[in-house]
Amino acid sequence: MNTHPPLLSVSNLKSGYFTRHGTISAVDGVSFDLHRGHMVGIVGESGSGKSTLALSLLGLLERPGRVVEGEIRFAGKNLRALNEKEWRAVRGRRIGMIFQSPESSFNPLATLGQQMCEALMTHQGLSQASAREKAERALAMVGMPQPKEILKSHAFELSGGMCQRAALGLALSLNPALLLADEPTASLDVLAREEMIGLFKEMKKRLNLSMVIISHDLGLIGKLAERTLVMYAGKIVEAGPTWQVLGTPRHPYTRGLLACQPCLDLEPQPIPAMTGVPPSLGKQVTGCRFAPRCRWAGSRCMSDDAFQLRPVLANHHVACVKSEGRDDVF
Amino acid sequence: MLGIIPQLMLLSILAFLIMKVAPGDPVASLVGGREFMTEADYQRVSRNLGLDRPVLVQYGIWFENILNGDWGRSIADGREIRGIVLEGLRVTLVLVGFSWLTITLLAIGAGYWAGTRAHSWPDYVISTLALVSFATPAFWLGLILILIFSVRLEWLPSAGQSTLGREGGLADQAAHLVLPVMTIVLTHVGPCIRLVRGSVRDVLSADFFRAARARGLARTTLILRYLLPNALTPFITWAGFSFPLLVGGIFIVEWVFGWPGIGRLFLQAAISRNYPLLMAVVLVTGVLVIIGNLVADLLVAWLNPKLRRGHGR
């Protein structure tokens, strides 16, 4: 067990979007810890609240969305108490973030060099020349072949994989303690994805990097994260060590997600799609929110506490009434 | 670049044909009507002006002269057209220049302000005013402004570009500019504000802007390097295109305020069927539109690195 206090500790975080047509609770009481040098993976379908969670962690949720409740402790500080100015000293400098679509990480009108230098000059007070040098080193570190040339290019002149590398290089050049990655491989081709995974592994080892990876790509999570959280309808439905969650999933939703993964090693066979769609998050529902799509749903699933996380093993929690105590229910 | 010449030829042919097809008679309008001249006089004047020749020959003569740099003489008073048109153009450019500058500054200021406060009450106020401005006819607003500021309050002059006998006084000329500029600005600024507001909103919700915020950049950096350059590109393009359109489009304002510009010349020439003058005005406006489009294209290419790089490789 880790005796140090966690680097990031999220407890009972609730974020929602407040519109004229009602309130949407996109993140509904999420808690997890992340220790230094570790990676936690958050998986779930589109609309499960993963990206809202990531934006909440960096205080980037914009009107009509906002964080409603809960605590985000990062390196001993409560991030929810920060004002905009204090946030700017955290964003980029202490917590870096990379996004899904690599080209849209960069200003289309400026070169990568201008943008990397500007971040380095803002956060580390470097001169133009030393910022440029440091940017070159950061690009070289993430495996860019000709950093000098890359710094002179615009994002649209690079491939998606190159852009994502550059975005990672920019984030890491500021030496953040924590990196948030929101679907970092979703828009990359298979080769670029493999390269990114290798790069994340290397950076983790070299820089003792802590990461929150948000993805619906279970393969990516399986290769990188020590712990995996499965999100559904704004809540965590299963949390545990990655090998347990992906190896012996307890929640029917996690099983459904795993069943949808194409497997290249076996004979080609039809991929079973999960039926139904995630519920709309506007209305309050009692009982298990996955029950309408679950083929094992029964009367007990409608009880008020059916969607609460409960321990099934040490370190492994599942929000399913049928998972309690036994693991051969399904 | 060379495409300009066939464009201008086509323009001149079309203008010539429309002019000839339209009813009206330049000879008759010289004296105020056919009934005021004898048939013999009418024939003589027509022959002198070359108006008795076939239309094609008339165009040919005009075309040959223009190639030799001879713009012809005004039918109405026999003055050199070249001088009349260039003076009108200069006067119009003064009016359009000031209006355009004011529109640009107002559009950027108000558009940015409304765009960063979308769906708040100041945004609604600005957006409503923009729509009202869009829907207001210039001739009506011009007359209302004259009524208020010249007739009632007697603050500002209502016509011309300077007071007779005081030509050259800067303050006097500025005072004469106020009302026409105000009319043009108020009737044209609306869509510009909406355009800037829209692109400011687009950038604020763009992924790259969120990524920049996630980097913890300073507010001024975000605004000056990310928001404004990206949000103003569409407007700058539009402003480039709209400049020559303004030159051709404010003739009503020039008429209302007695501004001796090219638009008023056009109206006068059209009313008195002053063919050579009409042709010159159409041609000069056409050249301006083409140059404006060219400048706008160059601006866009200069602002957008995608296009800039496209030519270099």
XYZ file of C-alpha atoms in Angstrom:
643
model
C 0.000 0.000 0.000
C 1.044 3.532 -0.664
C 1.587 5.466 2.521
C 2.153 8.876 0.927
C -0.895 11.075 0.555
C -2.282 10.814 -2.967
C -1.208 13.391 -5.534
C -4.778 13.839 -6.675
C -7.764 13.062 -4.552
C -11.246 13.590 -5.920
C -14.134 13.090 -3.574
C -17.826 13.160 -4.345
C -17.330 15.457 -7.345
C -20.528 16.638 -8.989
C -20.609 18.732 -12.164
C -23.602 19.663 -14.197
C -24.857 21.793 -17.050
C -27.530 24.274 -16.154
C -29.697 25.255 -19.081
C -33.122 26.745 -19.466
C -34.425 23.287 -20.296
C -33.205 21.769 -17.079
C -30.154 20.518 -15.284
C -27.929 17.778 -16.604
C -25.761 16.143 -13.987
C -22.916 14.899 -16.132
C -20.668 13.960 -13.237
C -22.620 12.697 -10.259
C -20.545 11.982 -7.193
C -17.236 10.674 -8.498
C -14.400 9.833 -6.088
C -10.949 8.452 -6.751
C -7.319 8.814 -5.699
C -4.201 8.945 -7.821
C -0.703 8.458 -6.439
C 2.478 9.942 -7.823
C 3.861 7.938 -10.717
C 0.616 6.089 -11.258
C -1.925 6.104 -14.051
C -5.629 5.832 -13.650
C -7.850 5.035 -16.612
C -11.415 6.225 -16.933
C -13.522 4.366 -19.482
C -17.093 4.650 -20.651
C -19.249 5.391 -23.666
C -19.688 8.858 -25.137
C -21.988 10.777 -22.863
C -20.942 8.970 -19.712
C -19.424 12.138 -18.263
C -15.717 11.347 -18.771
C -14.806 14.556 -20.550
C -16.828 16.718 -18.177
C -14.877 15.090 -15.358
C -11.565 15.950 -17.044
C -12.588 19.572 -17.643
C -13.777 19.852 -14.036
C -10.373 18.700 -12.790
C -8.711 21.620 -14.580
C -11.403 24.186 -13.802
C -12.150 24.529 -17.506
C -15.841 23.794 -17.390
C -17.617 26.725 -18.976
C -21.092 28.139 -18.722
C -23.637 26.643 -18.643
C -21.565 23.931 -16.969
C -19.990 24.141 -13.541
C -18.741 22.066 -10.638
C -21.466 21.866 -8.038
C -20.116 19.839 -5.184
C -17.219 17.812 -3.916
C -13.523 18.323 -3.470
C -10.508 18.138 -5.750
C -7.318 17.972 -3.705
C -4.135 18.214 -5.696
C -0.757 18.088 -3.918
C -2.463 19.123 -0.702
C -4.357 22.067 -2.198
C -8.090 22.281 -2.695
C -8.379 23.236 -6.354
C -12.012 24.240 -6.054
C -11.025 27.174 -3.852
C -8.750 28.708 -6.499
C -9.555 31.935 -8.292
C -8.878 32.390 -11.999
C -5.407 33.804 -11.410
C -4.386 30.958 -9.114
C -5.779 28.479 -11.642
C -3.416 29.866 -14.273
C -0.479 28.881 -12.084
C -1.841 25.313 -11.939
C -2.966 24.813 -15.537
C -0.081 23.782 -17.713
C 2.497 24.324 -14.979
C 1.312 21.689 -12.441
C -1.371 19.844 -14.409
C -0.931 19.430 -18.146
C -3.639 18.317 -20.514
C -3.767 16.840 -23.990
C -6.911 16.548 -26.037
C -8.572 14.235 -28.476
C -8.155 15.987 -31.758
C -4.471 16.739 -32.143
C -4.708 19.511 -34.744
C -7.112 21.431 -32.563
C -4.633 21.611 -29.706
C -2.864 24.388 -31.547
C -3.700 27.864 -32.770
C -4.121 27.554 -36.550
C -2.496 30.954 -37.139
C 0.718 30.443 -35.144
C 3.631 28.048 -35.460
C 4.187 25.301 -32.906
C 7.379 27.058 -31.868
C 5.578 30.305 -31.069
C 3.053 28.420 -28.965
C 5.573 26.277 -27.107
C 7.818 29.255 -26.370
C 4.918 31.354 -25.207
C 3.907 28.655 -22.694
C 7.495 28.233 -21.487
C 7.999 31.978 -21.163
C 4.727 32.335 -19.258
C 5.372 29.566 -16.764
C 9.123 29.466 -16.393
C 10.064 33.059 -17.127
C 12.529 31.994 -19.814
C 13.950 34.261 -22.478
C 12.885 33.694 -26.079
C 16.161 31.965 -26.908
C 16.238 29.574 -23.969
C 12.528 28.845 -24.370
C 13.236 27.853 -27.968
C 16.064 25.595 -26.853
C 13.899 23.957 -24.227
C 11.054 23.479 -26.710
C 13.484 21.737 -29.061
C 14.618 19.420 -26.290
C 11.018 18.637 -25.341
C 10.179 17.723 -28.931
C 13.268 15.561 -29.160
C 12.264 13.847 -25.926
C 8.898 12.810 -27.379
C 10.676 11.387 -30.395
C 10.265 14.134 -32.970
C 12.862 13.656 -35.695
C 13.657 17.284 -36.620
C 12.571 19.495 -33.737
C 13.981 22.665 -35.319
C 11.859 22.216 -38.439
C 8.786 21.168 -36.445
C 8.956 24.351 -34.376
C 8.669 26.365 -37.573
C 5.582 24.510 -38.791
C 1.895 25.013 -38.249
C -0.301 22.249 -36.886
C -1.989 21.668 -40.267
C 1.371 20.813 -41.815
C 1.880 17.813 -39.524
C 0.158 14.442 -39.387
C -2.234 13.655 -36.569
C 0.338 11.501 -34.800
C 3.010 14.194 -35.072
C 0.591 16.786 -33.714
C -0.291 14.622 -30.758
C 3.422 14.096 -30.052
C 3.965 17.833 -30.225
C 1.015 18.423 -27.888
C 2.534 15.931 -25.451
C 5.928 17.592 -25.872
C 4.429 20.977 -25.102
C 2.610 19.653 -22.027
C 5.705 17.861 -20.714
C 8.063 20.763 -21.382
C 6.381 22.573 -18.489
C 7.226 19.686 -16.096
C 3.701 19.079 -14.803
C 3.200 16.701 -11.889
C 0.018 15.377 -13.458
C -1.074 14.896 -17.042
C -4.714 14.632 -18.070
C -5.236 12.898 -21.405
C -8.733 13.118 -22.874
C -9.063 10.431 -25.567
C -5.399 10.880 -26.542
C -5.500 8.200 -29.257
C -9.098 8.417 -30.482
C -8.324 10.227 -33.723
C -5.034 8.472 -34.493
C -4.445 5.567 -36.844
C -3.374 2.206 -35.449
C 0.351 2.780 -35.845
C 0.296 6.265 -34.352
C -1.780 4.879 -31.497
C 0.822 2.191 -30.727
C 3.569 4.815 -30.843
C 1.648 7.042 -28.438
C 1.167 4.135 -26.013
C 4.880 3.392 -26.112
C 5.633 7.045 -25.561
C 3.314 7.290 -22.551
C 4.994 4.228 -21.017
C 8.451 5.678 -21.572
C 7.507 9.069 -20.146
C 5.935 7.449 -17.115
C 9.165 5.594 -16.401
C 11.475 8.509 -17.195
C 9.600 11.362 -15.553
C 7.663 9.440 -12.883
C 4.638 10.943 -14.572
C 1.185 10.628 -13.066
C -1.656 10.439 -15.555
C -5.397 10.381 -15.785
C -6.291 8.768 -19.106
C -9.824 9.137 -20.327
C -10.734 6.846 -23.169
C -13.207 4.390 -24.523
C -10.244 2.431 -25.844
C -9.954 -0.440 -23.357
C -6.757 -1.647 -25.012
C -5.047 1.670 -24.297
C -6.214 1.665 -20.680
C -5.248 -1.993 -20.252
C -1.699 -1.303 -21.391
C -1.126 1.817 -19.300
C -3.286 2.227 -16.234
C -2.795 0.542 -12.867
C -6.333 1.353 -11.838
C -9.403 1.560 -13.996
C -12.659 3.338 -13.332
C -15.683 2.551 -15.456
C -18.138 5.423 -15.753
C -21.757 5.184 -16.690
C -24.346 7.961 -16.583
C -22.112 10.239 -14.532
C -21.229 7.680 -11.900
C -18.427 5.202 -11.417
C -19.922 1.730 -11.786
C -16.755 -0.274 -11.338
C -13.363 0.644 -9.907
C -10.415 -1.574 -9.292
C -6.982 -2.673 -10.436
C -6.951 -2.710 -14.212
C -6.133 -6.397 -14.535
C -9.137 -7.241 -12.348
C -11.581 -4.842 -13.921
C -10.692 -5.829 -17.467
C -9.800 -9.444 -16.632
C -12.725 -10.416 -14.447
C -15.280 -7.613 -14.829
C -18.048 -7.669 -12.236
C -20.403 -5.044 -13.581
C -22.610 -6.043 -16.536
C -21.764 -2.711 -18.188
C -18.020 -3.403 -18.040
C -18.699 -6.852 -19.504
C -20.700 -5.260 -22.270
C -17.885 -2.806 -23.053
C -15.336 -5.621 -23.163
C -17.553 -7.709 -25.425
C -17.618 -4.828 -27.918
C -13.844 -4.784 -28.320
C -12.768 -6.287 -31.621
C -10.150 -8.971 -31.176
C -7.583 -9.313 -33.928
C -6.182 -12.632 -32.765
C -9.323 -14.712 -33.179
C -11.347 -15.693 -36.192
C -13.358 -12.681 -37.339
C -16.811 -12.747 -35.822
C -19.589 -10.228 -35.467
C -18.982 -7.716 -32.691
C -21.924 -7.727 -30.311
C -23.071 -4.150 -29.925
C -24.520 -3.159 -26.607
C -28.197 -2.459 -27.045
C -29.737 0.831 -26.009
C -28.165 4.201 -25.284
C -26.999 5.815 -22.049
C -29.861 7.474 -20.218
C -30.442 11.179 -20.599
C -28.911 12.760 -17.538
C -31.620 15.325 -17.070
C -33.998 13.325 -14.957
C -33.491 11.750 -11.580
C -33.880 7.992 -11.599
C -34.093 5.675 -8.661
C -32.290 2.423 -8.694
C -29.660 1.237 -11.139
C -29.274 3.519 -14.152
C -27.992 0.663 -16.256
C -30.952 -1.609 -15.462
C -32.929 -0.718 -18.644
C -30.069 -2.057 -20.792
C -29.089 -4.939 -18.520
C -30.244 -8.434 -19.287
C -29.761 -9.547 -15.691
C -31.863 -6.724 -14.252
C -34.360 -7.769 -11.603
C -36.600 -6.243 -8.968
C -33.715 -5.630 -6.555
C -32.089 -3.329 -9.120
C -34.842 -0.765 -8.533
C -33.978 -0.228 -4.863
C -32.636 3.178 -3.911
C -29.076 2.069 -3.190
C -28.737 -0.253 -6.187
C -26.404 2.166 -8.017
C -24.011 2.642 -5.063
C -20.459 1.386 -5.260
C -19.927 -1.592 -2.954
C -16.727 -3.515 -2.266
C -16.435 -6.942 -3.793
C -12.732 -7.446 -3.165
C -10.083 -5.374 -1.490
C -9.622 -2.386 -3.815
C -12.360 -3.483 -6.197
C -15.750 -1.777 -6.039
C -18.789 -2.406 -8.171
C -22.130 -0.629 -8.360
C -24.317 -3.666 -8.915
C -26.553 -5.418 -6.402
C -25.888 -8.781 -8.022
C -22.139 -8.591 -7.570
C -22.161 -8.749 -3.794
C -20.180 -11.530 -2.249
C -19.990 -13.830 -5.232
C -18.450 -13.619 -8.625
C -20.336 -16.248 -10.577
C -23.693 -14.538 -10.615
C -23.905 -13.776 -14.295
C -4.248 39.904 -62.762
C -4.743 39.839 -66.550
C -8.304 38.640 -65.996
C -9.145 42.250 -65.167
C -9.126 43.377 -68.795
C -11.851 41.048 -70.147
C -13.854 41.703 -66.967
C -13.741 45.453 -67.604
C -14.605 45.017 -71.309
C -17.621 42.896 -70.437
C -18.664 45.446 -67.842
C -18.412 48.323 -70.332
C -20.376 46.434 -73.018
C -23.139 45.571 -70.558
C -23.284 49.113 -69.227
C -23.416 50.487 -72.761
C -26.216 48.162 -73.817
C -28.326 48.774 -70.717
C -27.894 52.506 -71.209
C -29.017 52.315 -74.809
C -31.973 50.051 -74.076
C -33.207 52.249 -71.246
C -35.700 54.931 -72.278
C -34.639 58.585 -72.314
C -32.831 60.951 -74.635
C -29.673 62.928 -73.827
C -30.376 65.556 -76.476
C -33.878 66.243 -75.216
C -32.717 66.453 -71.611
C -30.192 69.156 -72.613
C -33.001 71.652 -72.982
C -35.494 70.013 -70.676
C -37.631 68.237 -73.288
C -38.114 67.474 -76.964
C -40.866 70.072 -77.284
C -38.414 72.890 -76.615
C -36.333 72.347 -79.765
C -36.998 72.248 -83.501
C -36.570 69.038 -85.430
C -33.613 70.530 -87.368
C -31.831 71.501 -84.146
C -32.469 68.069 -82.726
C -30.960 66.344 -85.782
C -27.968 68.688 -85.749
C -27.129 68.132 -82.069
C -27.584 64.375 -82.403
C -25.198 64.313 -85.337
C -22.623 66.429 -83.502
C -22.707 64.059 -80.550
C -22.509 61.011 -82.829
C -25.807 59.701 -81.506
C -27.200 59.091 -85.027
C -24.705 56.310 -85.699
C -25.454 52.593 -85.078
C -25.002 51.499 -81.454
C -22.077 49.214 -82.294
C -20.193 52.050 -83.995
C -20.881 54.320 -81.027
C -19.384 51.722 -78.692
C -16.415 51.253 -81.001
C -15.656 54.974 -81.024
C -15.956 55.165 -77.254
C -13.727 52.115 -76.829
C -11.050 53.426 -79.160
C -10.999 56.760 -77.356
C -10.759 55.190 -73.923
C -7.772 53.116 -75.099
C -6.120 56.386 -76.113
C -6.789 57.823 -72.694
C -9.583 60.089 -73.937
C -12.584 59.766 -71.615
C -14.645 62.145 -73.707
C -16.588 65.230 -72.740
C -19.749 65.581 -70.711
C -22.834 65.964 -72.898
C -24.380 68.330 -70.383
C -21.650 70.961 -70.099
C -18.782 69.893 -72.353
C -16.254 69.580 -69.528
C -13.535 66.900 -69.641
C -14.983 63.781 -68.050
C -11.640 62.596 -66.727
C -11.355 65.580 -64.417
C -14.977 65.379 -63.254
C -14.776 61.678 -62.430
C -11.400 61.793 -60.689
C -12.511 64.720 -58.521
C -15.743 62.871 -57.688
C -13.762 59.774 -56.822
C -11.469 61.724 -54.507
C -14.397 63.285 -52.697
C -16.170 59.941 -52.375
C -13.038 58.241 -51.077
C -12.816 60.816 -48.288
C -16.380 60.045 -47.223
C -16.082 56.268 -47.633
C -12.669 56.197 -45.984
C -13.861 57.848 -42.792
C -17.056 55.775 -42.736
C -15.222 52.544 -43.343
C -12.690 53.279 -40.625
C -15.459 54.051 -38.138
C -17.407 50.939 -39.126
C -14.310 48.774 -38.669
C -13.479 50.171 -35.235
C -17.098 49.982 -34.050
C -17.606 46.472 -35.410
C -14.480 45.143 -33.731
C -15.219 46.879 -30.439
C -18.920 46.134 -30.171
C -18.626 42.685 -31.759
C -15.910 41.647 -29.338
C -17.814 43.058 -26.404
C -21.042 41.289 -27.348
C -19.287 38.056 -28.318
C -17.524 37.694 -24.991
C -20.785 38.358 -23.145
C -23.073 36.199 -25.267
C -26.667 35.926 -24.070
C -26.334 38.603 -21.437
C -28.387 41.770 -21.628
C -25.615 43.968 -23.132
C -25.321 41.352 -25.885
C -29.049 41.476 -26.529
C -28.979 45.284 -26.649
C -26.098 45.329 -29.147
C -27.624 42.566 -31.260
C -30.978 44.338 -31.395
C -29.339 47.626 -32.378
C -27.408 45.746 -35.052
C -30.614 44.370 -36.520
C -32.280 47.775 -36.413
C -29.252 49.268 -38.161
C -29.442 46.574 -40.824
C -33.099 47.360 -41.482
C -32.843 51.155 -41.559
C -32.869 52.741 -45.042
C -30.031 55.238 -45.515
C -32.084 57.961 -47.251
C -34.619 57.982 -44.417
C -31.997 58.052 -41.660
C -30.105 60.802 -43.519
C -33.186 63.020 -43.657
C -34.000 62.354 -40.002
C -30.451 63.255 -38.965
C -30.634 66.477 -41.002
C -33.933 67.284 -39.371
C -32.533 66.759 -35.888
C -28.990 68.095 -36.097
C -29.253 70.743 -38.819
C -32.800 72.030 -38.729
C -33.808 71.721 -35.064
C -30.542 71.923 -33.176
C -28.594 73.823 -35.868
C -25.411 72.080 -34.741
C -24.146 70.684 -38.019
C -24.278 71.590 -41.712
C -26.533 69.446 -43.851
C -25.032 69.636 -47.333
C -21.809 69.818 -49.316
C -18.279 69.294 -48.147
C -17.509 72.812 -46.990
C -19.190 76.163 -46.416
C -19.004 78.507 -49.431
C -16.179 80.985 -49.026
C -14.556 79.007 -46.225
C -13.097 76.154 -48.316
C -9.985 74.601 -46.850
C -10.876 75.064 -43.193
C -10.270 71.666 -41.594
C -12.827 72.112 -38.824
C -15.419 73.201 -41.359
C -14.773 70.163 -43.554
C -14.904 67.838 -40.544
C -18.254 69.307 -39.517
C -19.603 68.634 -43.004
C -18.432 65.023 -42.765
C -20.216 64.207 -39.508
C -23.800 63.662 -40.689
C -23.109 61.687 -43.890
C -20.523 59.514 -42.101
C -23.000 58.933 -39.279
C -25.670 57.890 -41.777
C -23.409 55.436 -43.577
C -22.000 53.991 -40.359
C -25.363 53.532 -38.671
C -26.879 51.803 -41.691
C -23.896 49.558 -42.443
C -22.347 48.642 -39.096
C -25.027 46.147 -37.997
C -24.038 43.085 -40.025
C -20.351 43.786 -39.287
C -20.985 43.692 -35.537
C -22.908 40.446 -35.943
C -20.067 38.971 -38.000
C -17.396 39.815 -35.421
C -19.626 38.681 -32.562
C -20.205 35.353 -34.292
C -16.536 34.670 -34.951
C -15.566 35.689 -31.415
C -18.070 33.134 -30.152
C -16.712 30.511 -32.543
C -13.163 30.971 -31.305
C -14.213 30.981 -27.649
C -15.788 27.560 -28.104
C -13.048 26.193 -30.381
C -10.979 23.239 -29.226
C -7.697 25.046 -29.753
C -8.840 27.898 -27.534
C -9.730 25.475 -24.758
C -6.347 23.828 -25.211
C -4.695 27.240 -24.854
C -6.651 27.888 -21.664
C -5.544 24.483 -20.382
C -1.963 25.703 -20.780
C -2.529 28.415 -18.209
C -1.632 31.303 -20.520
C -2.191 34.863 -19.376
C -5.469 36.535 -20.271
C -3.833 39.095 -22.523
C -1.956 36.351 -24.399
C -5.198 34.456 -24.945
C -6.945 37.550 -26.255
C -4.167 39.057 -28.364
C -2.638 35.892 -29.827
C -5.509 33.430 -29.921
C -8.885 35.143 -29.820
C -8.448 38.297 -31.893
C -6.316 37.043 -34.802
C -8.634 34.090 -35.377
C -11.858 35.978 -34.789
C -10.962 38.942 -36.999
C -9.851 37.028 -40.087
C -13.389 36.683 -41.521
C -14.145 40.323 -40.787
C -10.951 41.626 -42.388
C -11.782 39.647 -45.509
C -15.251 41.084 -45.508
C -13.997 44.607 -44.871
C -11.717 44.312 -47.898
C -14.611 43.244 -50.089
C -16.998 45.813 -48.701
C -14.830 48.888 -49.288
C -15.480 49.129 -53.058
C -19.101 48.129 -52.528
C -19.451 51.112 -50.223
C -18.035 53.366 -52.941
C -20.780 52.244 -55.296
C -23.427 51.847 -52.647
C -23.622 55.223 -50.951
C -24.979 57.269 -53.865
C -28.222 57.779 -51.968
C -26.320 59.247 -49.028
C -24.325 61.483 -51.357
C -27.547 62.636 -52.956
C -29.255 63.395 -49.630
C -26.268 65.345 -48.321
C -25.312 67.010 -51.582
C -21.920 65.359 -51.364
C -20.258 65.935 -54.746
C -18.946 62.369 -55.017
C -18.968 59.755 -57.698
C -22.314 58.344 -56.584
C -24.032 61.688 -57.060
C -22.329 62.020 -60.443
C -23.774 58.649 -61.373
C -27.299 59.724 -60.450
C -26.954 63.042 -62.295
C -25.570 61.313 -65.355
C -28.309 58.723 -65.311
C -31.055 61.315 -65.024
C -29.742 63.501 -67.854
C -28.678 60.480 -69.964
C -25.129 61.799 -69.965
C -23.737 58.651 -71.603
C -19.977 59.325 -71.540
C -20.104 60.363 -67.884
C -22.216 57.345 -66.990
C -19.782 55.011 -68.739
C -16.805 56.556 -66.942
C -18.449 56.274 -63.536
C -19.435 52.633 -64.112
C -15.935 51.801 -65.293
C -14.172 53.500 -62.393
C -16.470 51.791 -59.876
C -15.824 48.476 -61.593
C -12.069 48.945 -61.348
C -12.464 49.749 -57.645
C -14.505 46.592 -57.012
C -11.924 44.461 -58.770
C -9.044 46.073 -56.890
C -10.955 45.656 -53.620
C -11.451 41.957 -54.240
C -7.806 41.588 -55.120
C -6.706 43.356 -51.943
C -9.104 41.229 -49.889
C -7.704 38.048 -51.444
C -4.152 39.156 -50.706
C -5.118 40.019 -47.119
C -6.664 36.616 -46.548
C -3.636 34.886 -47.980
C -1.390 36.978 -45.785
C -3.451 36.260 -42.654
C -3.949 32.557 -43.256
C -0.742 30.544 -43.047
C -2.442 27.639 -44.828
C -2.780 29.697 -48.009
C 0.538 31.457 -47.452
C 2.391 28.140 -47.344
C 0.390 26.793 -50.276
C 2.104 29.206 -52.667
C 5.576 28.725 -51.263
C 5.695 24.989 -51.970
